[in-house]
Amino acid sequence: MARVSDAEESSPRPFEAVVSAETAQTVVGLVGALVDECCLHLDDDGVRIPAVDPASVAMVDLELSDDAFEAYEAGGGRIGVDVDRLAAVVGMADRGQRVALALDPETRTLEIVIDELEYTLALIDPEAIRSPPDLSETAVDLTGEAVVDADVIDQALRAADMVANQIAFGIDADAKTFYVEAEGDTDDVSLALTADDLVDFTPGDAHSLFSLDYLNAINRAIADAPDIGLQLGTETPIEIGYEFADGAGAVEYVVSPRRAVEY
Amino acid sequence: MARVSDAEESSPRPFEAVVSAETAQTVVGLVGALVDECCLHLDDDGVRIPAVDPASVAMVDLELSDDAFEAYEAGGGRIGVDVDRLAAVVGMADRGQRVALALDPETRTLEIVIDELEYTLALIDPEAIRSPPDLSETAVDLTGEAVVDADVIDQALRAADMVANQIAFGIDADAKTFYVEAEGDTDDVSLALTADDLVDFTPGDAHSLFSLDYLNAINRAIADAPDIGLQLGTETPIEIGYEFADGAGAVEYVVSPRRAVEY
Amino acid sequence: MARVSDAEESSPRPFEAVVSAETAQTVVGLVGALVDECCLHLDDDGVRIPAVDPASVAMVDLELSDDAFEAYEAGGGRIGVDVDRLAAVVGMADRGQRVALALDPETRTLEIVIDELEYTLALIDPEAIRSPPDLSETAVDLTGEAVVDADVIDQALRAADMVANQIAFGIDADAKTFYVEAEGDTDDVSLALTADDLVDFTPGDAHSLFSLDYLNAINRAIADAPDIGLQLGTETPIEIGYEFADGAGAVEYVVSPRRAVEY
């Protein structure tokens, strides 16, 4: 998971891959939830996309193993892409179609082929794209974990969005409940789940407050997930993760907490 | 059907109820067609919602018997609610989910519970909400009645909306036809139905003109009705009614007529 | 296919027809892609609608044989109609409903009847509507033809639209390929199909540049076509055609080429 940083390694090397439209669309959707531009690390065992949102509040780290591809050949290096544009191109592919990708190092373009249609995407200089900090260097004390049905979180976020612009995620270790709370000027929203309601649960006292904007953006992107893993601490970032592409893909979001406003 | 008017009766008393998401959504949709705020009368045999639109052109009177609920307990009194907000909350429930309601008289809030999600809705002072006049006191001479396929009325209203902003509803007793007419600057729309085209028909000469705005709002709310009953007179209000929730719910709209513009 | 031009012939004569909602909606959609108003030629063997867009870049010639109608009786002449309004009226018909049309020469209106609903459409003076030039008088050298899956063209146009506002259609006779190309400031799109990918193919060198605006409008209108015929030349108009209503209807679009901008 070491980040590529020296200039030599960042120059593009051969890269050719074929992936299902569905997986390609999932990947650009998950990354596009937070950023407009990103770097694809073309490692020999798969693609990794670490990115941080412009306000440095939320990060995403996506890994797609070469097992997720029908064909995969990469020699390292990284390329910068416009995520919206890439999303629009792969979004045109119909269910069942495949997306073939080939890097042309000379013209610094990515050829995207969907059946007989060929789209030549101009790449962005990776040096011009902000890199996220290395999370492994940050000591974050995550005290509890809950694996939750994504539909339940979706409903809670939509309800919270009606009353407030921030939301608390927490665990009450004594009551053995995972909870979500939003307090509005007149109305409140709360969700409390015990182990019976959760796919998996490692209780440990936790309570942090987050901006709904970031959680909503992530929620929309992961709408198709069956269930999602949430790692929590007290006044720490939340880690939101799940696997896709039959386990060959994994995404992890990290969202920084808000300080509770005191009057 | 006596209206609660003295101050004592208007203070909230115990109220707990469980209803299907579908019925809850139908109710708020039917009332929300005309008003943003309304009073729920929590009678011991069900809920009644009488409301009048801000311009006093249209009224709705909705009754939902306790038979429509999976559980129902109420001790009288009435509560004021923000209809849009209530609609947004119950609108989040998926088909098959149940909506549980519980009044907290101390905090003057309504707890709305959908599975593990809890929404605390601040109530509005019922005295601050306009009450409709008591219709039973108004002598209206409704001379005819037609029960019509809701799709046919929907099509006629959409066609009328293309050419005009008002529409006539009437019955020609001699020709034994129920009709709808709209006259535009260049184009006209008409619909004429005989007993064969109607679910039920009690002919009696009638002809009144209505604003399309109100009828369109009501039409959108009753889109799912199989057929609707229309009671008509000459230059009188129109009464539009139908039953829902397997007969345990009934709604009646009354829309005042427009005077025909004379030149 | 001679155009009606003398004043006598242009006055409306008896016209009564019944057609399926689906065919009526297809016809107004195909013509509405280019024009807001058009003339319907009510010939004794069917309806013909020739029209030219306001900028005279694109023309449509639609023919609907009397075989497409459940009943058809016409005595010649032509009527002018507002296409958007006609589209809104026939658009209200549900699948399975029929649309009955009857001309009232006295009031110069077209009665449109959908079951019991009657819409009276005011006609437009045909003389006030621009007529397209007679294509049969123009010698255009179309050197090749390709019959293509409409979905493939749809995907190519949507991809091209991301990068440019013009698009080239051509045939490379040596390589035996039909191609589509769009060049943007940074990204390019291309599609190349050989005989194996085409429904039918008559190779012959061709290359012309077109405005995407017109092709997109036509593409949206023909979205339901299984496959479409394209006739091409070099710096000539493109002819786009297909049949509908089980072969009883045929539409042909002609779009003028753009000159390639030279610097």
PDB file of C-alpha atoms in Angstrom, chain B residues 24-178:
ATOM      1  CA  ALA B  24     -50.240   6.441   5.856  1.00  0.00           C
ATOM      2  CA  GLN B  25     -48.830   7.660   2.527  1.00  0.00           C
ATOM      3  CA  THR B  26     -52.305   7.740   0.947  1.00  0.00           C
ATOM      4  CA  VAL B  27     -53.685   9.843   3.797  1.00  0.00           C
ATOM      5  CA  VAL B  28     -50.945  12.474   3.790  1.00  0.00           C
ATOM      6  CA  GLY B  29     -51.076  12.642  -0.008  1.00  0.00           C
ATOM      7  CA  LEU B  30     -54.835  13.219  -0.051  1.00  0.00           C
ATOM      8  CA  VAL B  31     -54.666  15.995   2.555  1.00  0.00           C
ATOM      9  CA  GLY B  32     -51.414  17.478   1.227  1.00  0.00           C
ATOM     10  CA  ALA B  33     -53.134  18.124  -2.124  1.00  0.00           C
ATOM     11  CA  LEU B  34     -54.825  21.141  -0.546  1.00  0.00           C
ATOM     12  CA  VAL B  35     -53.008  22.199   2.625  1.00  0.00           C
ATOM     13  CA  ASP B  36     -49.545  22.478   4.200  1.00  0.00           C
ATOM     14  CA  GLU B  37     -50.811  22.199   7.769  1.00  0.00           C
ATOM     15  CA  CYS B  38     -53.799  20.365   9.190  1.00  0.00           C
ATOM     16  CA  CYS B  39     -55.503  19.140  12.352  1.00  0.00           C
ATOM     17  CA  LEU B  40     -55.851  15.432  13.045  1.00  0.00           C
ATOM     18  CA  HIS B  41     -58.917  14.692  15.151  1.00  0.00           C
ATOM     19  CA  LEU B  42     -57.983  11.643  17.209  1.00  0.00           C
ATOM     20  CA  ASP B  43     -61.420  10.204  17.856  1.00  0.00           C
ATOM     21  CA  ASP B  44     -61.909   6.909  19.633  1.00  0.00           C
ATOM     22  CA  ASP B  45     -63.152   5.212  16.459  1.00  0.00           C
ATOM     23  CA  GLY B  46     -60.536   6.618  14.084  1.00  0.00           C
ATOM     24  CA  VAL B  47     -58.845   9.711  12.737  1.00  0.00           C
ATOM     25  CA  ARG B  48     -60.668  12.535  10.966  1.00  0.00           C
ATOM     26  CA  ILE B  49     -58.903  15.301   9.042  1.00  0.00           C
ATOM     27  CA  PRO B  50     -61.046  18.244   7.912  1.00  0.00           C
ATOM     28  CA  ALA B  51     -59.086  21.000   6.179  1.00  0.00           C
ATOM     29  CA  VAL B  52     -59.587  24.015   3.953  1.00  0.00           C
ATOM     30  CA  ASP B  53     -57.129  25.427   1.443  1.00  0.00           C
ATOM     31  CA  PRO B  54     -55.610  28.883   2.131  1.00  0.00           C
ATOM     32  CA  ALA B  55     -57.875  30.583  -0.452  1.00  0.00           C
ATOM     33  CA  SER B  56     -61.004  28.868   0.950  1.00  0.00           C
ATOM     34  CA  VAL B  57     -61.857  27.502  -2.483  1.00  0.00           C
ATOM     35  CA  ALA B  58     -61.512  23.813  -1.695  1.00  0.00           C
ATOM     36  CA  MET B  59     -62.021  21.645   1.367  1.00  0.00           C
ATOM     37  CA  VAL B  60     -61.114  18.082   2.209  1.00  0.00           C
ATOM     38  CA  ASP B  61     -62.716  15.839   4.804  1.00  0.00           C
ATOM     39  CA  LEU B  62     -60.870  12.577   5.358  1.00  0.00           C
ATOM     40  CA  GLU B  63     -61.897   9.796   7.694  1.00  0.00           C
ATOM     41  CA  LEU B  64     -59.778   6.783   8.537  1.00  0.00           C
ATOM     42  CA  SER B  65     -61.613   4.274  10.722  1.00  0.00           C
ATOM     43  CA  ASP B  66     -59.747   2.379  13.431  1.00  0.00           C
ATOM     44  CA  ASP B  67     -60.327  -0.690  11.237  1.00  0.00           C
ATOM     45  CA  ALA B  68     -57.620   0.663   8.958  1.00  0.00           C
ATOM     46  CA  PHE B  69     -55.029   0.402  11.740  1.00  0.00           C
ATOM     47  CA  GLU B  70     -53.197  -2.632  13.046  1.00  0.00           C
ATOM     48  CA  ALA B  71     -53.432  -1.071  16.491  1.00  0.00           C
ATOM     49  CA  TYR B  72     -55.358   2.028  17.530  1.00  0.00           C
ATOM     50  CA  GLU B  73     -55.941   3.784  20.823  1.00  0.00           C
ATOM     51  CA  ALA B  74     -57.067   7.384  21.101  1.00  0.00           C
ATOM     52  CA  GLY B  75     -58.895   9.407  23.698  1.00  0.00           C
ATOM     53  CA  GLY B  76     -60.150  12.325  21.663  1.00  0.00           C
ATOM     54  CA  GLY B  77     -58.572  15.732  21.162  1.00  0.00           C
ATOM     55  CA  ARG B  78     -56.744  16.961  18.102  1.00  0.00           C
ATOM     56  CA  ILE B  79     -53.175  17.712  17.052  1.00  0.00           C
ATOM     57  CA  GLY B  80     -51.765  20.069  14.441  1.00  0.00           C
ATOM     58  CA  VAL B  81     -49.151  18.770  12.005  1.00  0.00           C
ATOM     59  CA  ASP B  82     -46.990  20.053   9.175  1.00  0.00           C
ATOM     60  CA  VAL B  83     -48.317  17.920   6.293  1.00  0.00           C
ATOM     61  CA  ASP B  84     -45.244  18.221   4.058  1.00  0.00           C
ATOM     62  CA  ARG B  85     -42.978  17.094   6.860  1.00  0.00           C
ATOM     63  CA  LEU B  86     -45.258  14.219   7.812  1.00  0.00           C
ATOM     64  CA  ALA B  87     -45.448  13.230   4.146  1.00  0.00           C
ATOM     65  CA  ALA B  88     -41.657  13.218   3.870  1.00  0.00           C
ATOM     66  CA  VAL B  89     -41.304  10.999   6.953  1.00  0.00           C
ATOM     67  CA  VAL B  90     -43.957   8.432   6.062  1.00  0.00           C
ATOM     68  CA  GLY B  91     -42.792   8.633   2.442  1.00  0.00           C
ATOM     69  CA  MET B  92     -39.486   7.089   3.525  1.00  0.00           C
ATOM     70  CA  ALA B  93     -41.206   3.879   4.583  1.00  0.00           C
ATOM     71  CA  ASP B  94     -40.929   1.090   2.052  1.00  0.00           C
ATOM     72  CA  ARG B  95     -43.883  -0.968   0.881  1.00  0.00           C
ATOM     73  CA  GLY B  96     -44.561  -3.561   3.573  1.00  0.00           C
ATOM     74  CA  GLN B  97     -43.181  -1.491   6.425  1.00  0.00           C
ATOM     75  CA  ARG B  98     -45.464  -0.240   9.189  1.00  0.00           C
ATOM     76  CA  VAL B  99     -45.634   3.239  10.637  1.00  0.00           C
ATOM     77  CA  ALA B 100     -46.165   3.494  14.408  1.00  0.00           C
ATOM     78  CA  LEU B 101     -47.417   6.788  15.845  1.00  0.00           C
ATOM     79  CA  ALA B 102     -47.376   7.823  19.505  1.00  0.00           C
ATOM     80  CA  LEU B 103     -48.298  11.165  20.975  1.00  0.00           C
ATOM     81  CA  ASP B 104     -46.170  12.652  23.731  1.00  0.00           C
ATOM     82  CA  PRO B 105     -48.509  15.215  25.351  1.00  0.00           C
ATOM     83  CA  GLU B 106     -45.724  16.623  27.566  1.00  0.00           C
ATOM     84  CA  THR B 107     -43.358  17.620  24.773  1.00  0.00           C
ATOM     85  CA  ARG B 108     -46.248  18.099  22.300  1.00  0.00           C
ATOM     86  CA  THR B 109     -44.495  15.896  19.784  1.00  0.00           C
ATOM     87  CA  LEU B 110     -45.549  12.923  17.678  1.00  0.00           C
ATOM     88  CA  GLU B 111     -43.159   9.967  17.669  1.00  0.00           C
ATOM     89  CA  ILE B 112     -43.153   8.328  14.245  1.00  0.00           C
ATOM     90  CA  VAL B 113     -41.438   4.950  14.259  1.00  0.00           C
ATOM     91  CA  ILE B 114     -40.604   2.969  11.127  1.00  0.00           C
ATOM     92  CA  ASP B 115     -38.857  -0.228  12.219  1.00  0.00           C
ATOM     93  CA  GLU B 116     -35.866   0.999  14.262  1.00  0.00           C
ATOM     94  CA  LEU B 117     -35.997   4.553  12.888  1.00  0.00           C
ATOM     95  CA  GLU B 118     -37.615   7.104  15.162  1.00  0.00           C
ATOM     96  CA  TYR B 119     -38.665  10.563  14.011  1.00  0.00           C
ATOM     97  CA  THR B 120     -39.854  13.106  16.580  1.00  0.00           C
ATOM     98  CA  LEU B 121     -42.239  15.551  14.899  1.00  0.00           C
ATOM     99  CA  ALA B 122     -42.939  18.841  16.667  1.00  0.00           C
ATOM    100  CA  LEU B 123     -46.681  19.556  16.662  1.00  0.00           C
ATOM    101  CA  ILE B 124     -48.367  22.807  15.693  1.00  0.00           C
ATOM    102  CA  ASP B 125     -50.913  24.532  17.924  1.00  0.00           C
ATOM    103  CA  PRO B 126     -54.302  23.405  16.498  1.00  0.00           C
ATOM    104  CA  GLU B 127     -55.709  26.853  17.262  1.00  0.00           C
ATOM    105  CA  ALA B 128     -53.259  28.298  14.737  1.00  0.00           C
ATOM    106  CA  ILE B 129     -54.682  26.171  11.921  1.00  0.00           C
ATOM    107  CA  ARG B 130     -57.723  27.317   9.975  1.00  0.00           C
ATOM    108  CA  SER B 131     -60.762  25.064  10.345  1.00  0.00           C
ATOM    109  CA  PRO B 132     -63.143  24.498   7.468  1.00  0.00           C
ATOM    110  CA  PRO B 133     -66.738  25.622   7.839  1.00  0.00           C
ATOM    111  CA  ASP B 134     -69.150  22.903   8.887  1.00  0.00           C
ATOM    112  CA  LEU B 135     -70.487  21.594   5.592  1.00  0.00           C
ATOM    113  CA  SER B 136     -73.550  20.020   7.174  1.00  0.00           C
ATOM    114  CA  GLU B 137     -74.765  23.538   7.924  1.00  0.00           C
ATOM    115  CA  THR B 138     -74.552  24.627   4.314  1.00  0.00           C
ATOM    116  CA  ALA B 139     -77.517  23.807   2.154  1.00  0.00           C
ATOM    117  CA  VAL B 140     -76.156  22.849  -1.253  1.00  0.00           C
ATOM    118  CA  ASP B 141     -78.478  21.592  -3.940  1.00  0.00           C
ATOM    119  CA  LEU B 142     -76.617  18.725  -5.600  1.00  0.00           C
ATOM    120  CA  THR B 143     -78.885  17.497  -8.343  1.00  0.00           C
ATOM    121  CA  GLY B 144     -76.928  14.668  -9.923  1.00  0.00           C
ATOM    122  CA  GLU B 145     -74.199  12.138  -9.319  1.00  0.00           C
ATOM    123  CA  ALA B 146     -71.779  10.160 -11.476  1.00  0.00           C
ATOM    124  CA  VAL B 147     -69.254   7.516 -10.473  1.00  0.00           C
ATOM    125  CA  VAL B 148     -66.449   7.642 -13.035  1.00  0.00           C
ATOM    126  CA  ASP B 149     -63.310   5.685 -13.855  1.00  0.00           C
ATOM    127  CA  ALA B 150     -60.509   7.844 -12.360  1.00  0.00           C
ATOM    128  CA  ASP B 151     -58.345   7.353 -15.472  1.00  0.00           C
ATOM    129  CA  VAL B 152     -61.012   8.952 -17.667  1.00  0.00           C
ATOM    130  CA  ILE B 153     -61.201  12.023 -15.423  1.00  0.00           C
ATOM    131  CA  ASP B 154     -57.395  12.172 -15.355  1.00  0.00           C
ATOM    132  CA  GLN B 155     -57.229  12.200 -19.159  1.00  0.00           C
ATOM    133  CA  ALA B 156     -59.957  14.855 -19.415  1.00  0.00           C
ATOM    134  CA  LEU B 157     -58.229  17.120 -16.896  1.00  0.00           C
ATOM    135  CA  ARG B 158     -54.877  16.797 -18.630  1.00  0.00           C
ATOM    136  CA  ALA B 159     -56.474  17.607 -21.977  1.00  0.00           C
ATOM    137  CA  ALA B 160     -58.381  20.567 -20.497  1.00  0.00           C
ATOM    138  CA  ASP B 161     -55.169  21.852 -18.936  1.00  0.00           C
ATOM    139  CA  MET B 162     -53.689  22.215 -22.435  1.00  0.00           C
ATOM    140  CA  VAL B 163     -56.331  24.675 -23.550  1.00  0.00           C
ATOM    141  CA  ALA B 164     -57.778  26.533 -20.550  1.00  0.00           C
ATOM    142  CA  ASN B 165     -57.532  27.274 -16.827  1.00  0.00           C
ATOM    143  CA  GLN B 166     -61.140  26.459 -16.022  1.00  0.00           C
ATOM    144  CA  ILE B 167     -63.379  23.508 -16.725  1.00  0.00           C
ATOM    145  CA  ALA B 168     -67.105  22.812 -16.642  1.00  0.00           C
ATOM    146  CA  PHE B 169     -68.608  19.682 -15.092  1.00  0.00           C
ATOM    147  CA  GLY B 170     -72.234  18.962 -15.813  1.00  0.00           C
ATOM    148  CA  ILE B 171     -75.055  16.555 -16.460  1.00  0.00           C
ATOM    149  CA  ASP B 172     -77.563  16.780 -19.297  1.00  0.00           C
ATOM    150  CA  ALA B 173     -80.576  14.974 -17.836  1.00  0.00           C
ATOM    151  CA  ASP B 174     -82.422  14.786 -21.167  1.00  0.00           C
ATOM    152  CA  ALA B 175     -79.477  13.329 -23.060  1.00  0.00           C
ATOM    153  CA  LYS B 176     -78.625  11.229 -20.017  1.00  0.00           C
ATOM    154  CA  THR B 177     -74.976  12.233 -20.264  1.00  0.00           C
ATOM    155  CA  PHE B 178     -72.354  13.352 -17.781  1.00  0.00           C
TER     156      PHE B 178
END
